[in-house]
């Protein structure tokens, strides 16, 4: 090879290096771009009698600085960060809904109990009774508003699922197209299409921002992309779309799946972790469902307790009080694929035993199998009706076929429809339905005071009951429903209870003294039932009789607050992990402008030097021509 050819090879190599360096500089700010470099190789030398004479240089390849291991680590950090970030944002929103001290349920509950106490202090005052109704209105409205805001968060989760699936489908189509182009480019020779590979890696990063996936490289340069359950998203040049539709049990929720031969097949949520989509599902499953159920349980349990107590009192007209609050009822959703025509009916029989879980009932032909969704606990019943965790489920109509399934939501919608049912102040049942009386002829100094009525009161609640002392320390009881016991022992300050009421006997009593408990006629100024209502905030109605309504609300706020705080810490930590992963990738693939500037000068000098070689060869040729002339 001539000296000119050797110089030309140097020019070409330097020109390729300059072009590559310029490409790096131009893409220094391009996301996902990997720094490229030229691999130079010595041309095969020529053998002569004096030895091997070099034949110049050639650009063997343009390679990108890339680490597959670090890229996989960065993708995993990306999907984890997107999930924890989305989870923290949604938990923060839920925490703000529940914990607002001025507009939250806690303040409205305090206001209602204050109004009850005010009315108890002035049971005959119409204004005080109106204040009680207003307090009930405000409490019901706060439950409704809070439940509506929580339901709004559920709608936001559904929107996120739709948006994520649309984004995932667009990315997988683009990945399939890139696979096709990369495979075609690889078939042209042995050199990889670096920029296309960078673009594909960037698309995989975008996909990981929505959902955790795995990528399997193929020999032809393509990548197959899968979900953790093995569902293919991309196979070579072909992509497979995900889809969303209403849950087969609860139409308020959307689920993610795939259409196969026109049939929608939902995925198990365990297969959909990571990314914005995984974060939305985790929030709905781990925080939103329990919080909405807990909110409904509070509304249902407190309303039931108030209604029972109010129902045993009497209003200004002497009629028994009705329900003060109305709440939503348990829901039983049949799976959309059921083949039977059964309709189930669910009722709450003991609010104190309610959990914050939903339930699944599956019929296997012999038993009704109940699954508590929160913790996986199972029970089986040979027939319906059946009761569990304070809920009774019965067959309202039709029949179930083998494989039919229902989802029971005992408290989910209770708060959303909470209302006040009494508008007339005169209908407030302030008085107890019974009152005690002391015979004027009594010779002792005994007293009898009705302490309260325990709902649900007995059918003989207002029947007159007589207490006759046969000695200072013994007495007989007579009246419908009492069983007419005799010879009972008297202890000053003791409590007696019959037919649903309780009363306190006290004082010095002599033989022949008589007392009675009967219907409270004309007791419009009596505040006995309001006093009982005023104490309901101290009654342990929830968690199997261990928590008051205030305790239950505090536990809900604390639980969500703790989850939000933990998620915020997790998001911060995962953000740091992502930064470290990106820094590790950048340390290999990132463009350093100072380094590239130095490379540009070096390659420019190499170009000039190669040009000087050609010029020298030309001068030598001119000298030869001059000699020949």
PDB file of N, CA and C in Angstrom, residues 170-242:
ATOM      1  N   UNK A 170     -49.288   1.948  24.020  1.00  0.00           N
ATOM      2  CA  UNK A 170     -48.554   2.777  23.051  1.00  0.00           C
ATOM      3  C   UNK A 170     -47.067   2.450  23.072  1.00  0.00           C
ATOM      4  N   UNK A 171     -46.520   2.205  24.269  1.00  0.00           N
ATOM      5  CA  UNK A 171     -45.095   1.891  24.378  1.00  0.00           C
ATOM      6  C   UNK A 171     -44.790   0.522  23.768  1.00  0.00           C
ATOM      7  N   UNK A 172     -45.640  -0.470  24.030  1.00  0.00           N
ATOM      8  CA  UNK A 172     -45.365  -1.807  23.492  1.00  0.00           C
ATOM      9  C   UNK A 172     -45.447  -1.827  21.965  1.00  0.00           C
ATOM     10  N   UNK A 173     -46.336  -1.036  21.397  1.00  0.00           N
ATOM     11  CA  UNK A 173     -46.380  -0.932  19.933  1.00  0.00           C
ATOM     12  C   UNK A 173     -45.073  -0.349  19.404  1.00  0.00           C
ATOM     13  N   UNK A 174     -44.595   0.697  20.080  1.00  0.00           N
ATOM     14  CA  UNK A 174     -43.329   1.320  19.679  1.00  0.00           C
ATOM     15  C   UNK A 174     -42.152   0.356  19.859  1.00  0.00           C
ATOM     16  N   UNK A 175     -42.159  -0.430  20.943  1.00  0.00           N
ATOM     17  CA  UNK A 175     -41.096  -1.407  21.163  1.00  0.00           C
ATOM     18  C   UNK A 175     -41.081  -2.457  20.058  1.00  0.00           C
ATOM     19  N   UNK A 176     -42.257  -2.911  19.654  1.00  0.00           N
ATOM     20  CA  UNK A 176     -42.328  -3.896  18.572  1.00  0.00           C
ATOM     21  C   UNK A 176     -41.767  -3.311  17.269  1.00  0.00           C
ATOM     22  N   UNK A 177     -42.084  -2.054  17.017  1.00  0.00           N
ATOM     23  CA  UNK A 177     -41.551  -1.397  15.820  1.00  0.00           C
ATOM     24  C   UNK A 177     -40.028  -1.286  15.891  1.00  0.00           C
ATOM     25  N   UNK A 178     -39.513  -0.928  17.065  1.00  0.00           N
ATOM     26  CA  UNK A 178     -38.063  -0.826  17.233  1.00  0.00           C
ATOM     27  C   UNK A 178     -37.400  -2.188  17.089  1.00  0.00           C
ATOM     28  N   UNK A 179     -38.034  -3.225  17.623  1.00  0.00           N
ATOM     29  CA  UNK A 179     -37.503  -4.578  17.435  1.00  0.00           C
ATOM     30  C   UNK A 179     -37.360  -4.914  15.954  1.00  0.00           C
ATOM     31  N   UNK A 180     -38.356  -4.542  15.191  1.00  0.00           N
ATOM     32  CA  UNK A 180     -38.343  -4.841  13.761  1.00  0.00           C
ATOM     33  C   UNK A 180     -37.200  -4.095  13.071  1.00  0.00           C
ATOM     34  N   UNK A 181     -37.036  -2.826  13.410  1.00  0.00           N
ATOM     35  CA  UNK A 181     -35.976  -2.020  12.788  1.00  0.00           C
ATOM     36  C   UNK A 181     -34.594  -2.506  13.221  1.00  0.00           C
ATOM     37  N   UNK A 182     -34.463  -2.859  14.503  1.00  0.00           N
ATOM     38  CA  UNK A 182     -33.164  -3.330  15.000  1.00  0.00           C
ATOM     39  C   UNK A 182     -32.799  -4.660  14.358  1.00  0.00           C
ATOM     40  N   UNK A 183     -33.765  -5.550  14.257  1.00  0.00           N
ATOM     41  CA  UNK A 183     -33.508  -6.848  13.619  1.00  0.00           C
ATOM     42  C   UNK A 183     -33.080  -6.659  12.166  1.00  0.00           C
ATOM     43  N   UNK A 184     -33.752  -5.757  11.477  1.00  0.00           N
ATOM     44  CA  UNK A 184     -33.389  -5.478  10.079  1.00  0.00           C
ATOM     45  C   UNK A 184     -31.985  -4.896   9.987  1.00  0.00           C
ATOM     46  N   UNK A 185     -31.671  -3.952  10.900  1.00  0.00           N
ATOM     47  CA  UNK A 185     -30.346  -3.334  10.880  1.00  0.00           C
ATOM     48  C   UNK A 185     -29.256  -4.351  11.203  1.00  0.00           C
ATOM     49  N   UNK A 186     -29.538  -5.249  12.150  1.00  0.00           N
ATOM     50  CA  UNK A 186     -28.550  -6.271  12.518  1.00  0.00           C
ATOM     51  C   UNK A 186     -28.310  -7.249  11.371  1.00  0.00           C
ATOM     52  N   UNK A 187     -29.310  -7.438  10.528  1.00  0.00           N
ATOM     53  CA  UNK A 187     -29.149  -8.373   9.418  1.00  0.00           C
ATOM     54  C   UNK A 187     -28.250  -7.824   8.317  1.00  0.00           C
ATOM     55  N   UNK A 188     -27.983  -6.520   8.358  1.00  0.00           N
ATOM     56  CA  UNK A 188     -27.153  -5.901   7.322  1.00  0.00           C
ATOM     57  C   UNK A 188     -25.672  -6.113   7.567  1.00  0.00           C
ATOM     58  N   UNK A 189     -25.297  -6.468   8.773  1.00  0.00           N
ATOM     59  CA  UNK A 189     -23.885  -6.661   9.093  1.00  0.00           C
ATOM     60  C   UNK A 189     -23.728  -7.021  10.555  1.00  0.00           C
ATOM     61  N   UNK A 190     -22.540  -6.830  11.013  1.00  0.00           N
ATOM     62  CA  UNK A 190     -22.242  -7.210  12.397  1.00  0.00           C
ATOM     63  C   UNK A 190     -22.278  -6.033  13.363  1.00  0.00           C
ATOM     64  N   UNK A 191     -22.478  -4.830  12.848  1.00  0.00           N
ATOM     65  CA  UNK A 191     -22.441  -3.657  13.716  1.00  0.00           C
ATOM     66  C   UNK A 191     -23.833  -3.350  14.283  1.00  0.00           C
ATOM     67  N   UNK A 192     -23.916  -3.091  15.591  1.00  0.00           N
ATOM     68  CA  UNK A 192     -25.225  -2.811  16.204  1.00  0.00           C
ATOM     69  C   UNK A 192     -25.702  -1.393  15.887  1.00  0.00           C
ATOM     70  N   UNK A 193     -27.019  -1.202  15.748  1.00  0.00           N
ATOM     71  CA  UNK A 193     -27.573   0.149  15.542  1.00  0.00           C
ATOM     72  C   UNK A 193     -27.705   0.865  16.895  1.00  0.00           C
ATOM     73  N   UNK A 194     -26.634   1.542  17.271  1.00  0.00           N
ATOM     74  CA  UNK A 194     -26.548   2.073  18.639  1.00  0.00           C
ATOM     75  C   UNK A 194     -27.707   2.992  19.013  1.00  0.00           C
ATOM     76  N   UNK A 195     -28.035   3.911  18.130  1.00  0.00           N
ATOM     77  CA  UNK A 195     -29.083   4.879  18.461  1.00  0.00           C
ATOM     78  C   UNK A 195     -30.441   4.208  18.598  1.00  0.00           C
ATOM     79  N   UNK A 196     -30.725   3.223  17.782  1.00  0.00           N
ATOM     80  CA  UNK A 196     -31.981   2.485  17.919  1.00  0.00           C
ATOM     81  C   UNK A 196     -32.009   1.713  19.240  1.00  0.00           C
ATOM     82  N   UNK A 197     -30.865   1.147  19.620  1.00  0.00           N
ATOM     83  CA  UNK A 197     -30.799   0.425  20.894  1.00  0.00           C
ATOM     84  C   UNK A 197     -31.022   1.371  22.071  1.00  0.00           C
ATOM     85  N   UNK A 198     -30.458   2.569  21.986  1.00  0.00           N
ATOM     86  CA  UNK A 198     -30.693   3.569  23.040  1.00  0.00           C
ATOM     87  C   UNK A 198     -32.171   3.939  23.122  1.00  0.00           C
ATOM     88  N   UNK A 199     -32.777   4.129  21.959  1.00  0.00           N
ATOM     89  CA  UNK A 199     -34.203   4.488  21.935  1.00  0.00           C
ATOM     90  C   UNK A 199     -35.044   3.377  22.549  1.00  0.00           C
ATOM     91  N   UNK A 200     -34.698   2.139  22.258  1.00  0.00           N
ATOM     92  CA  UNK A 200     -35.456   1.021  22.830  1.00  0.00           C
ATOM     93  C   UNK A 200     -35.274   0.951  24.346  1.00  0.00           C
ATOM     94  N   UNK A 201     -34.048   1.167  24.816  1.00  0.00           N
ATOM     95  CA  UNK A 201     -33.825   1.172  26.265  1.00  0.00           C
ATOM     96  C   UNK A 201     -34.630   2.283  26.934  1.00  0.00           C
ATOM     97  N   UNK A 202     -34.710   3.439  26.283  1.00  0.00           N
ATOM     98  CA  UNK A 202     -35.486   4.548  26.841  1.00  0.00           C
ATOM     99  C   UNK A 202     -36.968   4.196  26.899  1.00  0.00           C
ATOM    100  N   UNK A 203     -37.458   3.489  25.876  1.00  0.00           N
ATOM    101  CA  UNK A 203     -38.857   3.068  25.887  1.00  0.00           C
ATOM    102  C   UNK A 203     -39.110   2.045  26.992  1.00  0.00           C
ATOM    103  N   UNK A 204     -38.138   1.151  27.231  1.00  0.00           N
ATOM    104  CA  UNK A 204     -38.280   0.194  28.333  1.00  0.00           C
ATOM    105  C   UNK A 204     -38.318   0.913  29.670  1.00  0.00           C
ATOM    106  N   UNK A 205     -37.529   1.985  29.796  1.00  0.00           N
ATOM    107  CA  UNK A 205     -37.572   2.784  31.022  1.00  0.00           C
ATOM    108  C   UNK A 205     -38.971   3.397  31.200  1.00  0.00           C
ATOM    109  N   UNK A 206     -39.528   3.912  30.109  1.00  0.00           N
ATOM    110  CA  UNK A 206     -40.879   4.492  30.177  1.00  0.00           C
ATOM    111  C   UNK A 206     -41.904   3.437  30.548  1.00  0.00           C
ATOM    112  N   UNK A 207     -41.739   2.230  30.005  1.00  0.00           N
ATOM    113  CA  UNK A 207     -42.644   1.136  30.340  1.00  0.00           C
ATOM    114  C   UNK A 207     -42.517   0.774  31.822  1.00  0.00           C
ATOM    115  N   UNK A 208     -41.292   0.742  32.326  1.00  0.00           N
ATOM    116  CA  UNK A 208     -41.066   0.424  33.737  1.00  0.00           C
ATOM    117  C   UNK A 208     -41.649   1.487  34.651  1.00  0.00           C
ATOM    118  N   UNK A 209     -41.797   2.688  34.150  1.00  0.00           N
ATOM    119  CA  UNK A 209     -42.414   3.738  34.947  1.00  0.00           C
ATOM    120  C   UNK A 209     -43.894   3.460  35.186  1.00  0.00           C
ATOM    121  N   UNK A 210     -44.486   2.629  34.332  1.00  0.00           N
ATOM    122  CA  UNK A 210     -45.896   2.278  34.459  1.00  0.00           C
ATOM    123  C   UNK A 210     -46.121   0.929  35.119  1.00  0.00           C
ATOM    124  N   UNK A 211     -45.165  -0.017  34.945  1.00  0.00           N
ATOM    125  CA  UNK A 211     -45.409  -1.390  35.369  1.00  0.00           C
ATOM    126  C   UNK A 211     -44.091  -2.158  35.378  1.00  0.00           C
ATOM    127  N   UNK A 212     -43.968  -3.111  36.308  1.00  0.00           N
ATOM    128  CA  UNK A 212     -42.757  -3.942  36.339  1.00  0.00           C
ATOM    129  C   UNK A 212     -42.827  -4.986  35.224  1.00  0.00           C
ATOM    130  N   UNK A 213     -41.756  -5.050  34.413  1.00  0.00           N
ATOM    131  CA  UNK A 213     -41.683  -6.004  33.313  1.00  0.00           C
ATOM    132  C   UNK A 213     -40.296  -6.637  33.309  1.00  0.00           C
ATOM    133  N   UNK A 214     -40.163  -7.728  32.570  1.00  0.00           N
ATOM    134  CA  UNK A 214     -38.864  -8.342  32.337  1.00  0.00           C
ATOM    135  C   UNK A 214     -38.632  -8.405  30.837  1.00  0.00           C
ATOM    136  N   UNK A 215     -37.355  -8.218  30.424  1.00  0.00           N
ATOM    137  CA  UNK A 215     -37.006  -8.214  29.006  1.00  0.00           C
ATOM    138  C   UNK A 215     -36.014  -9.333  28.735  1.00  0.00           C
ATOM    139  N   UNK A 216     -36.290 -10.106  27.705  1.00  0.00           N
ATOM    140  CA  UNK A 216     -35.436 -11.246  27.337  1.00  0.00           C
ATOM    141  C   UNK A 216     -34.845 -10.979  25.956  1.00  0.00           C
ATOM    142  N   UNK A 217     -33.495 -10.815  25.842  1.00  0.00           N
ATOM    143  CA  UNK A 217     -32.878 -10.543  24.532  1.00  0.00           C
ATOM    144  C   UNK A 217     -32.856 -11.784  23.654  1.00  0.00           C
ATOM    145  N   UNK A 218     -32.997 -11.562  22.362  1.00  0.00           N
ATOM    146  CA  UNK A 218     -32.949 -12.649  21.388  1.00  0.00           C
ATOM    147  C   UNK A 218     -31.687 -12.526  20.534  1.00  0.00           C
ATOM    148  N   UNK A 219     -31.330 -13.587  19.847  1.00  0.00           N
ATOM    149  CA  UNK A 219     -30.099 -13.612  19.052  1.00  0.00           C
ATOM    150  C   UNK A 219     -30.137 -12.624  17.902  1.00  0.00           C
ATOM    151  N   UNK A 220     -31.324 -12.315  17.390  1.00  0.00           N
ATOM    152  CA  UNK A 220     -31.415 -11.412  16.240  1.00  0.00           C
ATOM    153  C   UNK A 220     -31.445  -9.940  16.649  1.00  0.00           C
ATOM    154  N   UNK A 221     -31.260  -9.667  17.964  1.00  0.00           N
ATOM    155  CA  UNK A 221     -31.227  -8.284  18.435  1.00  0.00           C
ATOM    156  C   UNK A 221     -32.535  -7.807  19.023  1.00  0.00           C
ATOM    157  N   UNK A 222     -33.637  -8.548  18.841  1.00  0.00           N
ATOM    158  CA  UNK A 222     -34.927  -8.142  19.389  1.00  0.00           C
ATOM    159  C   UNK A 222     -34.984  -8.440  20.891  1.00  0.00           C
ATOM    160  N   UNK A 223     -35.989  -7.857  21.554  1.00  0.00           N
ATOM    161  CA  UNK A 223     -36.253  -8.104  22.966  1.00  0.00           C
ATOM    162  C   UNK A 223     -37.697  -8.556  23.114  1.00  0.00           C
ATOM    163  N   UNK A 224     -37.918  -9.636  23.852  1.00  0.00           N
ATOM    164  CA  UNK A 224     -39.270 -10.021  24.250  1.00  0.00           C
ATOM    165  C   UNK A 224     -39.541  -9.451  25.638  1.00  0.00           C
ATOM    166  N   UNK A 225     -40.734  -8.914  25.841  1.00  0.00           N
ATOM    167  CA  UNK A 225     -41.085  -8.252  27.099  1.00  0.00           C
ATOM    168  C   UNK A 225     -42.281  -8.972  27.715  1.00  0.00           C
ATOM    169  N   UNK A 226     -42.172  -9.268  29.025  1.00  0.00           N
ATOM    170  CA  UNK A 226     -43.196 -10.055  29.710  1.00  0.00           C
ATOM    171  C   UNK A 226     -43.588  -9.385  31.036  1.00  0.00           C
ATOM    172  N   UNK A 227     -44.829  -9.661  31.474  1.00  0.00           N
ATOM    173  CA  UNK A 227     -45.231  -9.377  32.835  1.00  0.00           C
ATOM    174  C   UNK A 227     -44.714 -10.481  33.753  1.00  0.00           C
ATOM    175  N   UNK A 228     -44.830 -10.247  35.060  1.00  0.00           N
ATOM    176  CA  UNK A 228     -44.318 -11.238  36.004  1.00  0.00           C
ATOM    177  C   UNK A 228     -45.119 -12.542  35.985  1.00  0.00           C
ATOM    178  N   UNK A 229     -46.339 -12.506  35.437  1.00  0.00           N
ATOM    179  CA  UNK A 229     -47.125 -13.743  35.344  1.00  0.00           C
ATOM    180  C   UNK A 229     -46.884 -14.494  34.040  1.00  0.00           C
ATOM    181  N   UNK A 230     -45.923 -14.029  33.251  1.00  0.00           N
ATOM    182  CA  UNK A 230     -45.605 -14.688  31.996  1.00  0.00           C
ATOM    183  C   UNK A 230     -46.354 -14.147  30.799  1.00  0.00           C
ATOM    184  N   UNK A 231     -47.309 -13.245  31.026  1.00  0.00           N
ATOM    185  CA  UNK A 231     -48.054 -12.669  29.907  1.00  0.00           C
ATOM    186  C   UNK A 231     -47.108 -11.838  29.044  1.00  0.00           C
ATOM    187  N   UNK A 232     -47.096 -12.138  27.745  1.00  0.00           N
ATOM    188  CA  UNK A 232     -46.219 -11.414  26.822  1.00  0.00           C
ATOM    189  C   UNK A 232     -46.826 -10.056  26.476  1.00  0.00           C
ATOM    190  N   UNK A 233     -45.987  -9.043  26.503  1.00  0.00           N
ATOM    191  CA  UNK A 233     -46.375  -7.723  26.012  1.00  0.00           C
ATOM    192  C   UNK A 233     -45.787  -7.469  24.631  1.00  0.00           C
ATOM    193  N   UNK A 234     -44.566  -7.964  24.417  1.00  0.00           N
ATOM    194  CA  UNK A 234     -43.903  -7.820  23.121  1.00  0.00           C
ATOM    195  C   UNK A 234     -43.191  -9.129  22.801  1.00  0.00           C
ATOM    196  N   UNK A 235     -43.452  -9.653  21.623  1.00  0.00           N
ATOM    197  CA  UNK A 235     -42.726 -10.807  21.100  1.00  0.00           C
ATOM    198  C   UNK A 235     -42.182 -10.424  19.739  1.00  0.00           C
ATOM    199  N   UNK A 236     -40.887 -10.117  19.697  1.00  0.00           N
ATOM    200  CA  UNK A 236     -40.290  -9.691  18.439  1.00  0.00           C
ATOM    201  C   UNK A 236     -40.955  -8.440  17.916  1.00  0.00           C
ATOM    202  N   UNK A 237     -41.486  -8.518  16.708  1.00  0.00           N
ATOM    203  CA  UNK A 237     -42.127  -7.365  16.072  1.00  0.00           C
ATOM    204  C   UNK A 237     -43.632  -7.316  16.339  1.00  0.00           C
ATOM    205  N   UNK A 238     -44.105  -8.092  17.305  1.00  0.00           N
ATOM    206  CA  UNK A 238     -45.535  -8.135  17.597  1.00  0.00           C
ATOM    207  C   UNK A 238     -45.793  -7.686  19.028  1.00  0.00           C
ATOM    208  N   UNK A 239     -46.787  -6.843  19.224  1.00  0.00           N
ATOM    209  CA  UNK A 239     -47.148  -6.371  20.566  1.00  0.00           C
ATOM    210  C   UNK A 239     -48.539  -6.878  20.933  1.00  0.00           C
ATOM    211  N   UNK A 240     -48.792  -6.944  22.246  1.00  0.00           N
ATOM    212  CA  UNK A 240     -50.070  -7.438  22.759  1.00  0.00           C
ATOM    213  C   UNK A 240     -50.634  -6.385  23.717  1.00  0.00           C
ATOM    214  N   UNK A 241     -51.844  -5.940  23.442  1.00  0.00           N
ATOM    215  CA  UNK A 241     -52.451  -4.869  24.224  1.00  0.00           C
ATOM    216  C   UNK A 241     -53.050  -5.382  25.528  1.00  0.00           C
ATOM    217  N   UNK A 242     -52.918  -4.565  26.567  1.00  0.00           N
ATOM    218  CA  UNK A 242     -53.681  -4.765  27.793  1.00  0.00           C
ATOM    219  C   UNK A 242     -55.009  -4.044  27.659  1.00  0.00           C
TER     220      UNK A 242
END
